[in-house]
PDB file of C-alpha atoms in Angstrom:
ATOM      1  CA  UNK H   1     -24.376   5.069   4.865  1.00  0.00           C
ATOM      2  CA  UNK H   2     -22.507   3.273   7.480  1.00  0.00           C
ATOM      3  CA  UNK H   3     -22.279  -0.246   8.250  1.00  0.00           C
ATOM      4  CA  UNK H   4     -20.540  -2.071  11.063  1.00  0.00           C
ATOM      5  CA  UNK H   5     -19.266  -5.252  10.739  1.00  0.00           C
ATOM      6  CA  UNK H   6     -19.086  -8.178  13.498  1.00  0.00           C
ATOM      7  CA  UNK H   7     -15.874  -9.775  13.380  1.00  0.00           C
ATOM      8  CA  UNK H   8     -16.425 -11.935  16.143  1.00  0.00           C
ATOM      9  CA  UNK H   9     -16.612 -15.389  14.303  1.00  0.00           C
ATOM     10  CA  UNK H  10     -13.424 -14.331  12.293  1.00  0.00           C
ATOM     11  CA  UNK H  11     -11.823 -13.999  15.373  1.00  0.00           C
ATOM     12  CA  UNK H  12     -12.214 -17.487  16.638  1.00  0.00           C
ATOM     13  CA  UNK H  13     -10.185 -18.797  13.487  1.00  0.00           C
ATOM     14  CA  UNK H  14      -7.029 -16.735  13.133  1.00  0.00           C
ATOM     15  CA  UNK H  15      -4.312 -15.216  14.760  1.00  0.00           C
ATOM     16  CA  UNK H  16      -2.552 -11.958  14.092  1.00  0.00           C
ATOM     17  CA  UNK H  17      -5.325 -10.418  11.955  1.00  0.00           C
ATOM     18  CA  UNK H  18      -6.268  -8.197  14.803  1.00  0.00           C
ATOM     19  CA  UNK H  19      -5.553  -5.118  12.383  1.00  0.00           C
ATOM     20  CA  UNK H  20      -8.080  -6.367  10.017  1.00  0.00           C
ATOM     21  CA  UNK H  21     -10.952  -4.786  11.372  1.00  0.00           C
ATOM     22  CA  UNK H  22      -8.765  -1.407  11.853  1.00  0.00           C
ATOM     23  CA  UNK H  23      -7.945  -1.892   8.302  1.00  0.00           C
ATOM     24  CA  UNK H  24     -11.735  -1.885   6.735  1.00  0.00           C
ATOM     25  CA  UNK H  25     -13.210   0.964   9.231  1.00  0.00           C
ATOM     26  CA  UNK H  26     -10.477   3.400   8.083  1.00  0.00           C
ATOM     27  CA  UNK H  27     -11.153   2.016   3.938  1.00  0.00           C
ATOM     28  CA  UNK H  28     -14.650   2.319   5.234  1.00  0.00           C
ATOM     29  CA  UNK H  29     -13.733   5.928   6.148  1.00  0.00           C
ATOM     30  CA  UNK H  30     -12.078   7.056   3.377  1.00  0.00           C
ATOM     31  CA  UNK H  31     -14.471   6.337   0.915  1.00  0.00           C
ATOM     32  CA  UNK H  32     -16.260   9.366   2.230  1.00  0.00           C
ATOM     33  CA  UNK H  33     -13.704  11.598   2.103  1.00  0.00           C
ATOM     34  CA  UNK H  34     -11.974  13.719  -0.698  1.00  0.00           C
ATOM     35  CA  UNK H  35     -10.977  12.011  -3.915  1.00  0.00           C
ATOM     36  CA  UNK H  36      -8.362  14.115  -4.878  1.00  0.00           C
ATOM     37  CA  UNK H  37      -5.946  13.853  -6.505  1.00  0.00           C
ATOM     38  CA  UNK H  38      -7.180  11.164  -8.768  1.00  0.00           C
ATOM     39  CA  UNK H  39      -4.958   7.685  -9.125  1.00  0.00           C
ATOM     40  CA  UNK H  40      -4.609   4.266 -10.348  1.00  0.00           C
ATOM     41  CA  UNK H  41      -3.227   1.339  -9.139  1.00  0.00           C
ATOM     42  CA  UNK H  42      -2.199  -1.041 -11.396  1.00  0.00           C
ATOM     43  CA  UNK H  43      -0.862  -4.673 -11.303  1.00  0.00           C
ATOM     44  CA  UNK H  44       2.312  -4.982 -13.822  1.00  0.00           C
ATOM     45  CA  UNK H  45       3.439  -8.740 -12.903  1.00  0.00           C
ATOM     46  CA  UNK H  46       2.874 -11.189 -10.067  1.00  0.00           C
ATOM     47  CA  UNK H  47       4.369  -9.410  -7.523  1.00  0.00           C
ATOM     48  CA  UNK H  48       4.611  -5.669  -8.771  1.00  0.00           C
ATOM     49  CA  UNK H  49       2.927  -2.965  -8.889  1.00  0.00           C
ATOM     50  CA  UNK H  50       2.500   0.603 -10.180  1.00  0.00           C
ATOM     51  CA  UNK H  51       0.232   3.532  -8.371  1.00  0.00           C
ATOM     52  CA  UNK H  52       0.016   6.675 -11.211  1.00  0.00           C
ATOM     53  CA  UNK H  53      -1.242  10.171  -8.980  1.00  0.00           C
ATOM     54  CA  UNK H  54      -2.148  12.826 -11.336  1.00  0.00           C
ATOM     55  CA  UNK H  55      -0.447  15.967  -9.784  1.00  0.00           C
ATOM     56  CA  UNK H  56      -0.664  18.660 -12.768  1.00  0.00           C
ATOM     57  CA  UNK H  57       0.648  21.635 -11.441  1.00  0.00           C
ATOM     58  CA  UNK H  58       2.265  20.399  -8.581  1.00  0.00           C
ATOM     59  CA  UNK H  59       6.212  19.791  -9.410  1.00  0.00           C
ATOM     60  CA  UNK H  60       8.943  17.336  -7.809  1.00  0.00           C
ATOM     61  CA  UNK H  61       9.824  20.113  -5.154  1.00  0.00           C
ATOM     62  CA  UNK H  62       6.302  20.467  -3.921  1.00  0.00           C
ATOM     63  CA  UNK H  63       5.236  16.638  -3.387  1.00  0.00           C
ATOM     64  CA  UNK H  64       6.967  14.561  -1.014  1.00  0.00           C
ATOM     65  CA  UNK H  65       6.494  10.720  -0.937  1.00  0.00           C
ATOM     66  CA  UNK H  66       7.171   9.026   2.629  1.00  0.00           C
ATOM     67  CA  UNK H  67       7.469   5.021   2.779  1.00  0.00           C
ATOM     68  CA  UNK H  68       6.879   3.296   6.699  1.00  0.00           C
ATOM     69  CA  UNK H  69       6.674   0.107   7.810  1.00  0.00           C
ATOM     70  CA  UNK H  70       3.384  -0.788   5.858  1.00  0.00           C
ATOM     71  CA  UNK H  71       1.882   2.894   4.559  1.00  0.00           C
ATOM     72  CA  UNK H  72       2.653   4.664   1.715  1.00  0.00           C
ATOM     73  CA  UNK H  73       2.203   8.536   2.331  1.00  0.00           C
ATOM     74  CA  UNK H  74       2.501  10.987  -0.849  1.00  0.00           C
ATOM     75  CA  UNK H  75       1.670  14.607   0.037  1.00  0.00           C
ATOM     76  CA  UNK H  76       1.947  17.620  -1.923  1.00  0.00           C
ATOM     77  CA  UNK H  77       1.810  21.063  -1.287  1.00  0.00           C
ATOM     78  CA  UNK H  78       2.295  24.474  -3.539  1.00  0.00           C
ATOM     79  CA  UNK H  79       4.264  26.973  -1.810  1.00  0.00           C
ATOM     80  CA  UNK H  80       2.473  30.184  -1.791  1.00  0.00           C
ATOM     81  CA  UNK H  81       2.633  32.259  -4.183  1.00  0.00           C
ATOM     82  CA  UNK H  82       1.335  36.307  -5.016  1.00  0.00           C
ATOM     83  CA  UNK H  83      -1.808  35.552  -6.508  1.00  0.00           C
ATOM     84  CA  UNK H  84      -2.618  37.051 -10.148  1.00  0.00           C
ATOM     85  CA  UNK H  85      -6.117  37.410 -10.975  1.00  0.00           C
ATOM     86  CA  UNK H  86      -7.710  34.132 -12.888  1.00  0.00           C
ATOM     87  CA  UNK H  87     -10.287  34.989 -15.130  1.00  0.00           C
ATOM     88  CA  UNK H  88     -10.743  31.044 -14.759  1.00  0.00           C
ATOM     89  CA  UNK H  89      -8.720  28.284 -12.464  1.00  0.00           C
ATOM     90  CA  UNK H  90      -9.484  25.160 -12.710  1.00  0.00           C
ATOM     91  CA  UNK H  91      -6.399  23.445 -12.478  1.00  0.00           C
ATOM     92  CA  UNK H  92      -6.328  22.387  -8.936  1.00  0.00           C
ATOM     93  CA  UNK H  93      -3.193  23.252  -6.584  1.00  0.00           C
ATOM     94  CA  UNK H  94      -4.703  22.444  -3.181  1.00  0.00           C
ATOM     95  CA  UNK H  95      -2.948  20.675  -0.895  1.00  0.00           C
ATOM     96  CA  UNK H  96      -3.591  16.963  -0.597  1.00  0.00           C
ATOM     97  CA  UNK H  97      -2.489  13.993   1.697  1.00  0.00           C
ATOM     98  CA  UNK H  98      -3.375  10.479   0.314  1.00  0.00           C
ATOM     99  CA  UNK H  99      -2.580   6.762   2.562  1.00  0.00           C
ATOM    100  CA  UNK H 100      -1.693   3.794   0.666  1.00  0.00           C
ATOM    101  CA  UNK H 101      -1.855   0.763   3.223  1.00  0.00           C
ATOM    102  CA  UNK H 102       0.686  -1.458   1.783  1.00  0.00           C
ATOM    103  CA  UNK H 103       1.390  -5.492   2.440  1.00  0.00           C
ATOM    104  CA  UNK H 104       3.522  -7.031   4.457  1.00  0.00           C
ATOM    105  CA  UNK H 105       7.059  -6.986   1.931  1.00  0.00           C
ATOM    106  CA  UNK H 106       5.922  -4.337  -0.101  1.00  0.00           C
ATOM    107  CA  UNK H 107       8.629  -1.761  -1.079  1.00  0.00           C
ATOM    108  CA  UNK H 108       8.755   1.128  -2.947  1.00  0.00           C
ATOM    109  CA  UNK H 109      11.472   0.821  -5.787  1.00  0.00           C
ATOM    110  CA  UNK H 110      11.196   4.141  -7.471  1.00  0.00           C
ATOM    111  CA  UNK H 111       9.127   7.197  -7.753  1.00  0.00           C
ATOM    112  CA  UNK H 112       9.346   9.353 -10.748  1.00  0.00           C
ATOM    113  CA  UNK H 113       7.470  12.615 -12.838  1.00  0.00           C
ATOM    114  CA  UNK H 114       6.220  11.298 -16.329  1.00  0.00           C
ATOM    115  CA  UNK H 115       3.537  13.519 -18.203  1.00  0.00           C
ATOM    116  CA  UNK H 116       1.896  15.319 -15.641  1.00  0.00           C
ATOM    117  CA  UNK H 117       1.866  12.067 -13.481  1.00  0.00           C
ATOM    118  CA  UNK H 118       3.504  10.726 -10.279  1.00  0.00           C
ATOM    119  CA  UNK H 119       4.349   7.092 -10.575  1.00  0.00           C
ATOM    120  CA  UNK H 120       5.728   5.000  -7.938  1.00  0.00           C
ATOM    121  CA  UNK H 121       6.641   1.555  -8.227  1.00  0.00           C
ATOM    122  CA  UNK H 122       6.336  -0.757  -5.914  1.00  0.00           C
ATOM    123  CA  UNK H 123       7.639  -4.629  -5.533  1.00  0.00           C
ATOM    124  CA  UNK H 124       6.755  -7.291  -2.917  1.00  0.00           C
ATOM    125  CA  UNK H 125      10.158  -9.350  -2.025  1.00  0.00           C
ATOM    126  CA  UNK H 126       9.152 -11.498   0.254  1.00  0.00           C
ATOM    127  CA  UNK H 127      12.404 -12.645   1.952  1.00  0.00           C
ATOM    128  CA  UNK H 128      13.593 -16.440   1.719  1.00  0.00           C
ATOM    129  CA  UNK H 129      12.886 -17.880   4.754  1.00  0.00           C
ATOM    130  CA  UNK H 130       9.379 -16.792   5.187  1.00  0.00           C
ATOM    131  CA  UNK H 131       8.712 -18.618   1.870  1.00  0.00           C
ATOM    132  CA  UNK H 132       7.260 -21.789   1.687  1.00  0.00           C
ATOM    133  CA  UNK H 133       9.398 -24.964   1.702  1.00  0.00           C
ATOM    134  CA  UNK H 134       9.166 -28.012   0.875  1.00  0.00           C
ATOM    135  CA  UNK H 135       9.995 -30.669   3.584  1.00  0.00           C
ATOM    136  CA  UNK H 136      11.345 -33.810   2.649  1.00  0.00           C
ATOM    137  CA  UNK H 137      10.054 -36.873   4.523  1.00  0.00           C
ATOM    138  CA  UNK H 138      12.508 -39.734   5.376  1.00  0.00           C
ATOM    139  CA  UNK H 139      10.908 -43.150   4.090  1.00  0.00           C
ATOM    140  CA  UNK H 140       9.934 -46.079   6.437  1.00  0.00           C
ATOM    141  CA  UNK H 141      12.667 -45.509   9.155  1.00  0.00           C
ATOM    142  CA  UNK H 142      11.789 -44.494  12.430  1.00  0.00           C
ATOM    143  CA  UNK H 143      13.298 -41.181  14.090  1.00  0.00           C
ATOM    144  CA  UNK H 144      15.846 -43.371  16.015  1.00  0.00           C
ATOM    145  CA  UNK H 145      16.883 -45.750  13.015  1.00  0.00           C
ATOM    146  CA  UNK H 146      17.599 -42.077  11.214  1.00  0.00           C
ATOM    147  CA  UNK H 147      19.670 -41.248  14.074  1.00  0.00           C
ATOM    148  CA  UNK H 148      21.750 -44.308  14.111  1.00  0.00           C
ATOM    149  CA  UNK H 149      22.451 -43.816  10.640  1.00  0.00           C
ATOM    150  CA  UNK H 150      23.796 -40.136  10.786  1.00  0.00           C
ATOM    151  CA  UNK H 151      26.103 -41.042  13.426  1.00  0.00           C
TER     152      UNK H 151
END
């Protein structure tokens, strides 16, 4: 089922969020496509994070993990091998390609094999002078009397 969205009034009220509707069509999109491999995305503290891929069968040479501007791309690939004859596979060894749209600040810190899992872990430093600031305000003066005073 598809649904499209009118994002007309939201665009009277902001500026900059132009990417917002690009954003939810391709979420929209992806929600009917392939689910492998499986993951989680977890929330360790207030501004980090942990995405856990399981990738059995698939080892550190085979999966590469690409970080741009604000996408996370992790694909993995088996190299081909002479096939023996399975009785039974079901451990999967497709390739895959899975998009993480990250936040604005969002970096990825590490990346690392633990039990059959890839985890990467990711932290949002938002730099110091896009944080907000307090602003001190001068009491009763006027903008000239402040002037005469610093000089």
């Amino acid at each position: 089922m598809r649904t499209t969205f009118d994002f007309a009034p939201l665009w009277r009220s902001t500026i900059g969020f132009d990417h917002l509707a690009d954003l939810v069509d391709s979420t929209m999109r992806q929600a009917t496509e392939d689910h492998y491999p499986p993951y989680n995305i977890e929330r360790s503290g207030e501004d980090h994070y942990r995405i856990s891929l399981a990738v059995a069968g698939f080892g550190a040479d085979d999966i590469t993990v690409t970080a741009e501007q604000n996408a996370l791309t992790i694909e993995g690939r088996k190299p081909e091998k002479a096939a023996g004859e399975y009785l039974y596979q079901g451990i999967a060894a497709r390739p895959f390609r899975r998009v993480f749209n990250l936040a604005d600040y969002v970096q990825v810190k590490e990346a690392a094999f633990r039990d059959g899992l890839l985890i990467i872990d990711l932290v949002r430093e938002v730099p110091e002078a896009m944080k907000p600031r307090r602003i001190q305000i001068a009491g009763g003066a006027s903008p000239s009397q402040i002037e005469q005073k610093a000089a």
